[in-house]
């Protein structure tokens, strides 16, 4: 710490003069006589500086206690510097007030208050209560000015901002008025704060060493050397008449800017001078550092000397003599400490010399072993100290709990005390009334009555003082809470703006990455399978791009919302494909989804969340329909889905029905149990909840499917039901809720026979979809018809599992939000929208095989849910339910006619075959004859 402060002092001394803040000390100047006579007036007219002496509680061991410190506020940095005296050249330390809060306790010692920063708590004490309140109010004002004012330009720190000056002044005046509502302004204590406080003698301490900061020994030594040198210069030039000021502008000016040495002058060339010893070099180093005082700290000894009359100068010099005498004692103690450090260094040097002087390796090895033993002993001591520290941390935790309990106890006592004070006030009023109008009572001895009255009056005075102290504390704390709340709101607004900016930049970064990956993919397609240097380079770039950025995200530490491996429902964000091309495509899709999510978060997601939060109780309405189409936020989705399911199956529900179905399966096994068990392992292999061996979701899914097989024996189990139930489990998490969601889909939303053995209704919907595609997307259907592409191989599964295997989870669950409320019409809308979304890409393909390969995974490339929703519910209009029913009815009649015709052909074939009998062709031996011969 000492070295750090010394370096800070040295670095700050090199700051140019033009960058010094206004009001900080500079080199002393010689004033004309007429100006020196009006020094007092100029001090009063100058702007008020927040500075003065305060006592700071600190230190360790026997010197722990109150230490007198000179405090000075830096308006540019919002830092409160402090040193031992006002004449010190360099500060000991500083307190950051930008994120600090202030507190004063009524039951503490008079004048005591606290400054609490995120890293520490500083306890200070003023001379009087008035000085304490003045400091607290001024610190609040300075903190608010720092947070309200824009940063000053570095070139002209003294100039006020041109555009923000009037607004800032108005805001500060408004803040001053608001603070006056809590606590009236405190008058400036004369002679105890400001520049005038530097003229006062330093508050004395019983022991000189008690006031020294051992934590900042380097700074203390620099300040002491500088003060001694300044006093010597003042004594050397102070032999003139008492009324004249010594020419103080010579010493410090030369100390800060030494003249260049003349190479021709003997004795001034460093090369010709003898080499100093270690001790003399240490002293010279300290003197050199003292010659370069910190320009960021006020030198009141130089700046105020010219304002003192001769009598005050004599008193000040006498005070400095006493102070230096005490400092001499403390410096002797410092010299003793430095001697010990020097002895330790010399001992280390002797050990090193012995090692180097050893003639044989054996002696050196013995010395090394000795040092190793010492290191082992020190390691044991460190371990013991570490254990002691852990025990102290545990003890501190226990103490903290005890302190919290004591604080609660104190709060109860304060409330009890307040009640007692009210009772005392009432009793006091009663005593006053009785005293002014005494009742007719037997005479009381005068001495006892006087003593009782005086004791009561003394108690009343004490209680009034306590009430006034608590009232003052309450007013100040209210003003502190008010100001800190305003600062916190401003910081929160700035943080929100920065988060929005970060989200926008991250989304742009994701878009750039996806374009880069898309470029790599096109280059791979153009290169083909040829083994060249460029193809090898492309392969390496592709592998680097496919590697997960987990290491980068953890090392960066500032990622706002990095792409995680799994989404919020457990699905892989980047699916594990075996082919390099598909892996690259999956990575592109993940980046695009992430960028769309970040860009839409503030513009779409936040207003949508606010609308859902303000919705209240759910009821069928047009507003609810629009909200469900836009998507349900995750925190509201389980509640909304339960309500939607309840709306459809409340006529089927009965208490304990689900448990009754499970108990049937325990009595005897269902015929579909084996098929259910086989499909469990095939359910969402890209979801961690169904692939993790320790997950409970597979067991829940098994029970839900078995219960449904007993609920609907006509269906039992059909492939696809496992994925429907799995989606319900991921959202609702409860088995029974997922079971009733499956019942609602199969028995109330989907048409009858949708999951039967013949899948009649499913086939009907595929023919209806073909008609709608011809109507809504004629160009696409003509293009697909040219290459004889049948879409039913793809769309049949869409309808059977409601896109469960096709869309990414973010879009899939939005489809289900509207599907559970509006029914199967939503499935048709989104099926048409998916083809419309990718229509141009499909039209560019000019080969049937390429089209089939593209259709295998093209739904996974859809990442803009807002665009897909707009196409489904706006671009596909009109979409009347009446037309859908008519198409279903017509195609069902045709399908049933076709099935009936197939049944007739089958019956005729069986009848013809049975009429012919089991004829055996010539030359063939029947099975019976062969067995007889054998």
PDB file of N, CA, C and O in Angstrom, residues 702-751:
ATOM      1  N   UNK A 702     -44.324 -42.093 -19.722  1.00  0.00           N
ATOM      2  CA  UNK A 702     -44.836 -43.464 -19.761  1.00  0.00           C
ATOM      3  C   UNK A 702     -46.200 -43.541 -19.065  1.00  0.00           C
ATOM      4  O   UNK A 702     -47.155 -44.127 -19.600  1.00  0.00           O
ATOM      5  N   UNK A 703     -46.310 -42.934 -17.884  1.00  0.00           N
ATOM      6  CA  UNK A 703     -47.576 -43.002 -17.143  1.00  0.00           C
ATOM      7  C   UNK A 703     -48.691 -42.253 -17.877  1.00  0.00           C
ATOM      8  O   UNK A 703     -49.846 -42.704 -17.898  1.00  0.00           O
ATOM      9  N   UNK A 704     -48.356 -41.123 -18.490  1.00  0.00           N
ATOM     10  CA  UNK A 704     -49.378 -40.364 -19.227  1.00  0.00           C
ATOM     11  C   UNK A 704     -49.898 -41.170 -20.413  1.00  0.00           C
ATOM     12  O   UNK A 704     -51.123 -41.249 -20.650  1.00  0.00           O
ATOM     13  N   UNK A 705     -49.015 -41.803 -21.188  1.00  0.00           N
ATOM     14  CA  UNK A 705     -49.448 -42.567 -22.365  1.00  0.00           C
ATOM     15  C   UNK A 705     -50.224 -43.817 -21.978  1.00  0.00           C
ATOM     16  O   UNK A 705     -51.208 -44.177 -22.648  1.00  0.00           O
ATOM     17  N   UNK A 706     -49.809 -44.483 -20.899  1.00  0.00           N
ATOM     18  CA  UNK A 706     -50.566 -45.653 -20.437  1.00  0.00           C
ATOM     19  C   UNK A 706     -51.953 -45.250 -19.954  1.00  0.00           C
ATOM     20  O   UNK A 706     -52.949 -45.947 -20.229  1.00  0.00           O
ATOM     21  N   UNK A 707     -52.048 -44.146 -19.241  1.00  0.00           N
ATOM     22  CA  UNK A 707     -53.361 -43.681 -18.780  1.00  0.00           C
ATOM     23  C   UNK A 707     -54.263 -43.341 -19.963  1.00  0.00           C
ATOM     24  O   UNK A 707     -55.462 -43.644 -19.952  1.00  0.00           O
ATOM     25  N   UNK A 708     -53.701 -42.711 -21.015  1.00  0.00           N
ATOM     26  CA  UNK A 708     -54.527 -42.386 -22.176  1.00  0.00           C
ATOM     27  C   UNK A 708     -54.964 -43.655 -22.911  1.00  0.00           C
ATOM     28  O   UNK A 708     -56.078 -43.700 -23.460  1.00  0.00           O
ATOM     29  N   UNK A 709     -54.105 -44.678 -22.976  1.00  0.00           N
ATOM     30  CA  UNK A 709     -54.502 -45.920 -23.659  1.00  0.00           C
ATOM     31  C   UNK A 709     -55.690 -46.563 -22.955  1.00  0.00           C
ATOM     32  O   UNK A 709     -56.534 -47.206 -23.608  1.00  0.00           O
ATOM     33  N   UNK A 710     -55.793 -46.401 -21.617  1.00  0.00           N
ATOM     34  CA  UNK A 710     -56.983 -46.897 -20.914  1.00  0.00           C
ATOM     35  C   UNK A 710     -58.152 -45.928 -21.057  1.00  0.00           C
ATOM     36  O   UNK A 710     -59.313 -46.361 -21.043  1.00  0.00           O
ATOM     37  N   UNK A 711     -57.859 -44.644 -21.213  1.00  0.00           N
ATOM     38  CA  UNK A 711     -58.922 -43.642 -21.357  1.00  0.00           C
ATOM     39  C   UNK A 711     -59.662 -43.821 -22.683  1.00  0.00           C
ATOM     40  O   UNK A 711     -60.881 -43.708 -22.743  1.00  0.00           O
ATOM     41  N   UNK A 712     -58.937 -44.092 -23.788  1.00  0.00           N
ATOM     42  CA  UNK A 712     -59.540 -44.193 -25.114  1.00  0.00           C
ATOM     43  C   UNK A 712     -59.133 -45.535 -25.732  1.00  0.00           C
ATOM     44  O   UNK A 712     -58.157 -45.634 -26.476  1.00  0.00           O
ATOM     45  N   UNK A 713     -59.878 -46.603 -25.444  1.00  0.00           N
ATOM     46  CA  UNK A 713     -59.511 -47.930 -25.962  1.00  0.00           C
ATOM     47  C   UNK A 713     -59.599 -48.037 -27.480  1.00  0.00           C
ATOM     48  O   UNK A 713     -58.932 -48.870 -28.088  1.00  0.00           O
ATOM     49  N   UNK A 714     -60.429 -47.192 -28.135  1.00  0.00           N
ATOM     50  CA  UNK A 714     -60.549 -47.276 -29.594  1.00  0.00           C
ATOM     51  C   UNK A 714     -59.237 -46.885 -30.286  1.00  0.00           C
ATOM     52  O   UNK A 714     -58.929 -47.379 -31.369  1.00  0.00           O
ATOM     53  N   UNK A 715     -58.504 -46.015 -29.664  1.00  0.00           N
ATOM     54  CA  UNK A 715     -57.200 -45.625 -30.206  1.00  0.00           C
ATOM     55  C   UNK A 715     -56.092 -46.391 -29.509  1.00  0.00           C
ATOM     56  O   UNK A 715     -55.184 -46.913 -30.135  1.00  0.00           O
ATOM     57  N   UNK A 716     -56.164 -46.440 -28.190  1.00  0.00           N
ATOM     58  CA  UNK A 716     -55.112 -47.102 -27.418  1.00  0.00           C
ATOM     59  C   UNK A 716     -53.843 -46.279 -27.471  1.00  0.00           C
ATOM     60  O   UNK A 716     -53.626 -45.380 -26.670  1.00  0.00           O
ATOM     61  N   UNK A 717     -53.019 -46.583 -28.435  1.00  0.00           N
ATOM     62  CA  UNK A 717     -51.799 -45.797 -28.627  1.00  0.00           C
ATOM     63  C   UNK A 717     -51.498 -45.728 -30.108  1.00  0.00           C
ATOM     64  O   UNK A 717     -51.657 -46.701 -30.846  1.00  0.00           O
ATOM     65  N   UNK A 718     -51.071 -44.552 -30.561  1.00  0.00           N
ATOM     66  CA  UNK A 718     -50.700 -44.327 -31.951  1.00  0.00           C
ATOM     67  C   UNK A 718     -49.374 -43.581 -31.954  1.00  0.00           C
ATOM     68  O   UNK A 718     -49.146 -42.687 -31.130  1.00  0.00           O
ATOM     69  N   UNK A 719     -48.505 -43.938 -32.879  1.00  0.00           N
ATOM     70  CA  UNK A 719     -47.224 -43.240 -32.959  1.00  0.00           C
ATOM     71  C   UNK A 719     -47.464 -41.762 -33.280  1.00  0.00           C
ATOM     72  O   UNK A 719     -48.163 -41.437 -34.230  1.00  0.00           O
ATOM     73  N   UNK A 720     -46.872 -40.904 -32.483  1.00  0.00           N
ATOM     74  CA  UNK A 720     -47.109 -39.464 -32.570  1.00  0.00           C
ATOM     75  C   UNK A 720     -47.682 -38.920 -31.288  1.00  0.00           C
ATOM     76  O   UNK A 720     -47.467 -37.763 -30.939  1.00  0.00           O
ATOM     77  N   UNK A 721     -48.457 -39.775 -30.577  1.00  0.00           N
ATOM     78  CA  UNK A 721     -49.016 -39.325 -29.307  1.00  0.00           C
ATOM     79  C   UNK A 721     -47.909 -39.069 -28.275  1.00  0.00           C
ATOM     80  O   UNK A 721     -48.084 -38.240 -27.369  1.00  0.00           O
ATOM     81  N   UNK A 722     -46.795 -39.807 -28.392  1.00  0.00           N
ATOM     82  CA  UNK A 722     -45.706 -39.593 -27.431  1.00  0.00           C
ATOM     83  C   UNK A 722     -45.142 -38.178 -27.534  1.00  0.00           C
ATOM     84  O   UNK A 722     -44.797 -37.555 -26.530  1.00  0.00           O
ATOM     85  N   UNK A 723     -45.064 -37.629 -28.750  1.00  0.00           N
ATOM     86  CA  UNK A 723     -44.525 -36.282 -28.899  1.00  0.00           C
ATOM     87  C   UNK A 723     -45.523 -35.218 -28.444  1.00  0.00           C
ATOM     88  O   UNK A 723     -45.147 -34.192 -27.884  1.00  0.00           O
ATOM     89  N   UNK A 724     -46.805 -35.461 -28.685  1.00  0.00           N
ATOM     90  CA  UNK A 724     -47.818 -34.529 -28.173  1.00  0.00           C
ATOM     91  C   UNK A 724     -47.783 -34.466 -26.649  1.00  0.00           C
ATOM     92  O   UNK A 724     -47.802 -33.374 -26.053  1.00  0.00           O
ATOM     93  N   UNK A 725     -47.726 -35.636 -26.007  1.00  0.00           N
ATOM     94  CA  UNK A 725     -47.678 -35.665 -24.542  1.00  0.00           C
ATOM     95  C   UNK A 725     -46.373 -35.074 -24.016  1.00  0.00           C
ATOM     96  O   UNK A 725     -46.350 -34.438 -22.951  1.00  0.00           O
ATOM     97  N   UNK A 726     -45.253 -35.255 -24.748  1.00  0.00           N
ATOM     98  CA  UNK A 726     -43.971 -34.722 -24.302  1.00  0.00           C
ATOM     99  C   UNK A 726     -43.978 -33.198 -24.310  1.00  0.00           C
ATOM    100  O   UNK A 726     -43.468 -32.557 -23.378  1.00  0.00           O
ATOM    101  N   UNK A 727     -44.558 -32.591 -25.352  1.00  0.00           N
ATOM    102  CA  UNK A 727     -44.647 -31.125 -25.386  1.00  0.00           C
ATOM    103  C   UNK A 727     -45.488 -30.622 -24.214  1.00  0.00           C
ATOM    104  O   UNK A 727     -45.141 -29.631 -23.549  1.00  0.00           O
ATOM    105  N   UNK A 728     -46.594 -31.297 -23.944  1.00  0.00           N
ATOM    106  CA  UNK A 728     -47.438 -30.890 -22.813  1.00  0.00           C
ATOM    107  C   UNK A 728     -46.691 -31.011 -21.492  1.00  0.00           C
ATOM    108  O   UNK A 728     -46.830 -30.157 -20.598  1.00  0.00           O
ATOM    109  N   UNK A 729     -45.874 -32.059 -21.346  1.00  0.00           N
ATOM    110  CA  UNK A 729     -45.101 -32.230 -20.105  1.00  0.00           C
ATOM    111  C   UNK A 729     -44.047 -31.141 -19.944  1.00  0.00           C
ATOM    112  O   UNK A 729     -43.827 -30.636 -18.841  1.00  0.00           O
ATOM    113  N   UNK A 730     -43.374 -30.776 -21.037  1.00  0.00           N
ATOM    114  CA  UNK A 730     -42.327 -29.753 -20.947  1.00  0.00           C
ATOM    115  C   UNK A 730     -42.890 -28.410 -20.502  1.00  0.00           C
ATOM    116  O   UNK A 730     -42.217 -27.652 -19.797  1.00  0.00           O
ATOM    117  N   UNK A 731     -44.113 -28.113 -20.884  1.00  0.00           N
ATOM    118  CA  UNK A 731     -44.699 -26.815 -20.529  1.00  0.00           C
ATOM    119  C   UNK A 731     -45.418 -26.886 -19.188  1.00  0.00           C
ATOM    120  O   UNK A 731     -45.217 -26.039 -18.308  1.00  0.00           O
ATOM    121  N   UNK A 732     -46.257 -27.892 -19.008  1.00  0.00           N
ATOM    122  CA  UNK A 732     -47.091 -27.960 -17.806  1.00  0.00           C
ATOM    123  C   UNK A 732     -46.386 -28.621 -16.626  1.00  0.00           C
ATOM    124  O   UNK A 732     -46.726 -28.336 -15.471  1.00  0.00           O
ATOM    125  N   UNK A 733     -45.459 -29.567 -16.912  1.00  0.00           N
ATOM    126  CA  UNK A 733     -44.620 -30.244 -15.911  1.00  0.00           C
ATOM    127  C   UNK A 733     -45.401 -31.220 -15.021  1.00  0.00           C
ATOM    128  O   UNK A 733     -44.811 -32.132 -14.466  1.00  0.00           O
ATOM    129  N   UNK A 734     -46.684 -31.051 -14.847  1.00  0.00           N
ATOM    130  CA  UNK A 734     -47.476 -31.961 -14.022  1.00  0.00           C
ATOM    131  C   UNK A 734     -48.052 -33.070 -14.902  1.00  0.00           C
ATOM    132  O   UNK A 734     -48.553 -32.813 -15.998  1.00  0.00           O
ATOM    133  N   UNK A 735     -48.016 -34.304 -14.391  1.00  0.00           N
ATOM    134  CA  UNK A 735     -48.494 -35.452 -15.182  1.00  0.00           C
ATOM    135  C   UNK A 735     -49.965 -35.313 -15.540  1.00  0.00           C
ATOM    136  O   UNK A 735     -50.372 -35.467 -16.698  1.00  0.00           O
ATOM    137  N   UNK A 736     -50.785 -35.037 -14.548  1.00  0.00           N
ATOM    138  CA  UNK A 736     -52.237 -35.009 -14.772  1.00  0.00           C
ATOM    139  C   UNK A 736     -52.609 -33.902 -15.751  1.00  0.00           C
ATOM    140  O   UNK A 736     -53.487 -34.088 -16.614  1.00  0.00           O
ATOM    141  N   UNK A 737     -51.962 -32.725 -15.631  1.00  0.00           N
ATOM    142  CA  UNK A 737     -52.251 -31.633 -16.569  1.00  0.00           C
ATOM    143  C   UNK A 737     -51.845 -32.034 -17.984  1.00  0.00           C
ATOM    144  O   UNK A 737     -52.569 -31.743 -18.955  1.00  0.00           O
ATOM    145  N   UNK A 738     -50.689 -32.710 -18.135  1.00  0.00           N
ATOM    146  CA  UNK A 738     -50.278 -33.168 -19.462  1.00  0.00           C
ATOM    147  C   UNK A 738     -51.237 -34.220 -20.010  1.00  0.00           C
ATOM    148  O   UNK A 738     -51.522 -34.248 -21.221  1.00  0.00           O
ATOM    149  N   UNK A 739     -51.749 -35.091 -19.151  1.00  0.00           N
ATOM    150  CA  UNK A 739     -52.715 -36.112 -19.597  1.00  0.00           C
ATOM    151  C   UNK A 739     -53.974 -35.454 -20.148  1.00  0.00           C
ATOM    152  O   UNK A 739     -54.449 -35.821 -21.240  1.00  0.00           O
ATOM    153  N   UNK A 740     -54.525 -34.491 -19.417  1.00  0.00           N
ATOM    154  CA  UNK A 740     -55.752 -33.846 -19.893  1.00  0.00           C
ATOM    155  C   UNK A 740     -55.489 -32.993 -21.133  1.00  0.00           C
ATOM    156  O   UNK A 740     -56.377 -32.811 -21.962  1.00  0.00           O
ATOM    157  N   UNK A 741     -54.283 -32.474 -21.287  1.00  0.00           N
ATOM    158  CA  UNK A 741     -53.938 -31.750 -22.520  1.00  0.00           C
ATOM    159  C   UNK A 741     -53.948 -32.711 -23.714  1.00  0.00           C
ATOM    160  O   UNK A 741     -54.464 -32.372 -24.786  1.00  0.00           O
ATOM    161  N   UNK A 742     -53.418 -33.934 -23.540  1.00  0.00           N
ATOM    162  CA  UNK A 742     -53.453 -34.937 -24.602  1.00  0.00           C
ATOM    163  C   UNK A 742     -54.889 -35.328 -24.925  1.00  0.00           C
ATOM    164  O   UNK A 742     -55.260 -35.476 -26.103  1.00  0.00           O
ATOM    165  N   UNK A 743     -55.714 -35.481 -23.911  1.00  0.00           N
ATOM    166  CA  UNK A 743     -57.134 -35.805 -24.130  1.00  0.00           C
ATOM    167  C   UNK A 743     -57.813 -34.691 -24.906  1.00  0.00           C
ATOM    168  O   UNK A 743     -58.611 -34.939 -25.835  1.00  0.00           O
ATOM    169  N   UNK A 744     -57.522 -33.434 -24.547  1.00  0.00           N
ATOM    170  CA  UNK A 744     -58.150 -32.301 -25.228  1.00  0.00           C
ATOM    171  C   UNK A 744     -57.769 -32.275 -26.701  1.00  0.00           C
ATOM    172  O   UNK A 744     -58.615 -32.008 -27.566  1.00  0.00           O
ATOM    173  N   UNK A 745     -56.517 -32.581 -27.032  1.00  0.00           N
ATOM    174  CA  UNK A 745     -56.086 -32.542 -28.438  1.00  0.00           C
ATOM    175  C   UNK A 745     -56.735 -33.675 -29.235  1.00  0.00           C
ATOM    176  O   UNK A 745     -57.283 -33.447 -30.321  1.00  0.00           O
ATOM    177  N   UNK A 746     -56.689 -34.893 -28.698  1.00  0.00           N
ATOM    178  CA  UNK A 746     -57.144 -36.060 -29.469  1.00  0.00           C
ATOM    179  C   UNK A 746     -58.658 -36.118 -29.543  1.00  0.00           C
ATOM    180  O   UNK A 746     -59.226 -36.444 -30.602  1.00  0.00           O
ATOM    181  N   UNK A 747     -59.352 -35.820 -28.467  1.00  0.00           N
ATOM    182  CA  UNK A 747     -60.798 -36.068 -28.402  1.00  0.00           C
ATOM    183  C   UNK A 747     -61.653 -34.841 -28.633  1.00  0.00           C
ATOM    184  O   UNK A 747     -62.858 -34.998 -28.886  1.00  0.00           O
ATOM    185  N   UNK A 748     -61.094 -33.622 -28.516  1.00  0.00           N
ATOM    186  CA  UNK A 748     -61.936 -32.422 -28.689  1.00  0.00           C
ATOM    187  C   UNK A 748     -61.455 -31.499 -29.797  1.00  0.00           C
ATOM    188  O   UNK A 748     -62.276 -30.838 -30.435  1.00  0.00           O
ATOM    189  N   UNK A 749     -60.153 -31.416 -30.031  1.00  0.00           N
ATOM    190  CA  UNK A 749     -59.659 -30.478 -31.046  1.00  0.00           C
ATOM    191  C   UNK A 749     -59.560 -31.152 -32.412  1.00  0.00           C
ATOM    192  O   UNK A 749     -60.115 -30.643 -33.398  1.00  0.00           O
ATOM    193  N   UNK A 750     -58.884 -32.276 -32.477  1.00  0.00           N
ATOM    194  CA  UNK A 750     -58.724 -32.969 -33.756  1.00  0.00           C
ATOM    195  C   UNK A 750     -60.019 -33.677 -34.138  1.00  0.00           C
ATOM    196  O   UNK A 750     -60.786 -34.106 -33.263  1.00  0.00           O
ATOM    197  N   UNK A 751     -60.282 -33.852 -35.448  1.00  0.00           N
ATOM    198  CA  UNK A 751     -61.490 -34.589 -35.879  1.00  0.00           C
ATOM    199  C   UNK A 751     -61.422 -36.054 -35.440  1.00  0.00           C
ATOM    200  O   UNK A 751     -60.354 -36.581 -35.098  1.00  0.00           O
TER     201      UNK A 751
END
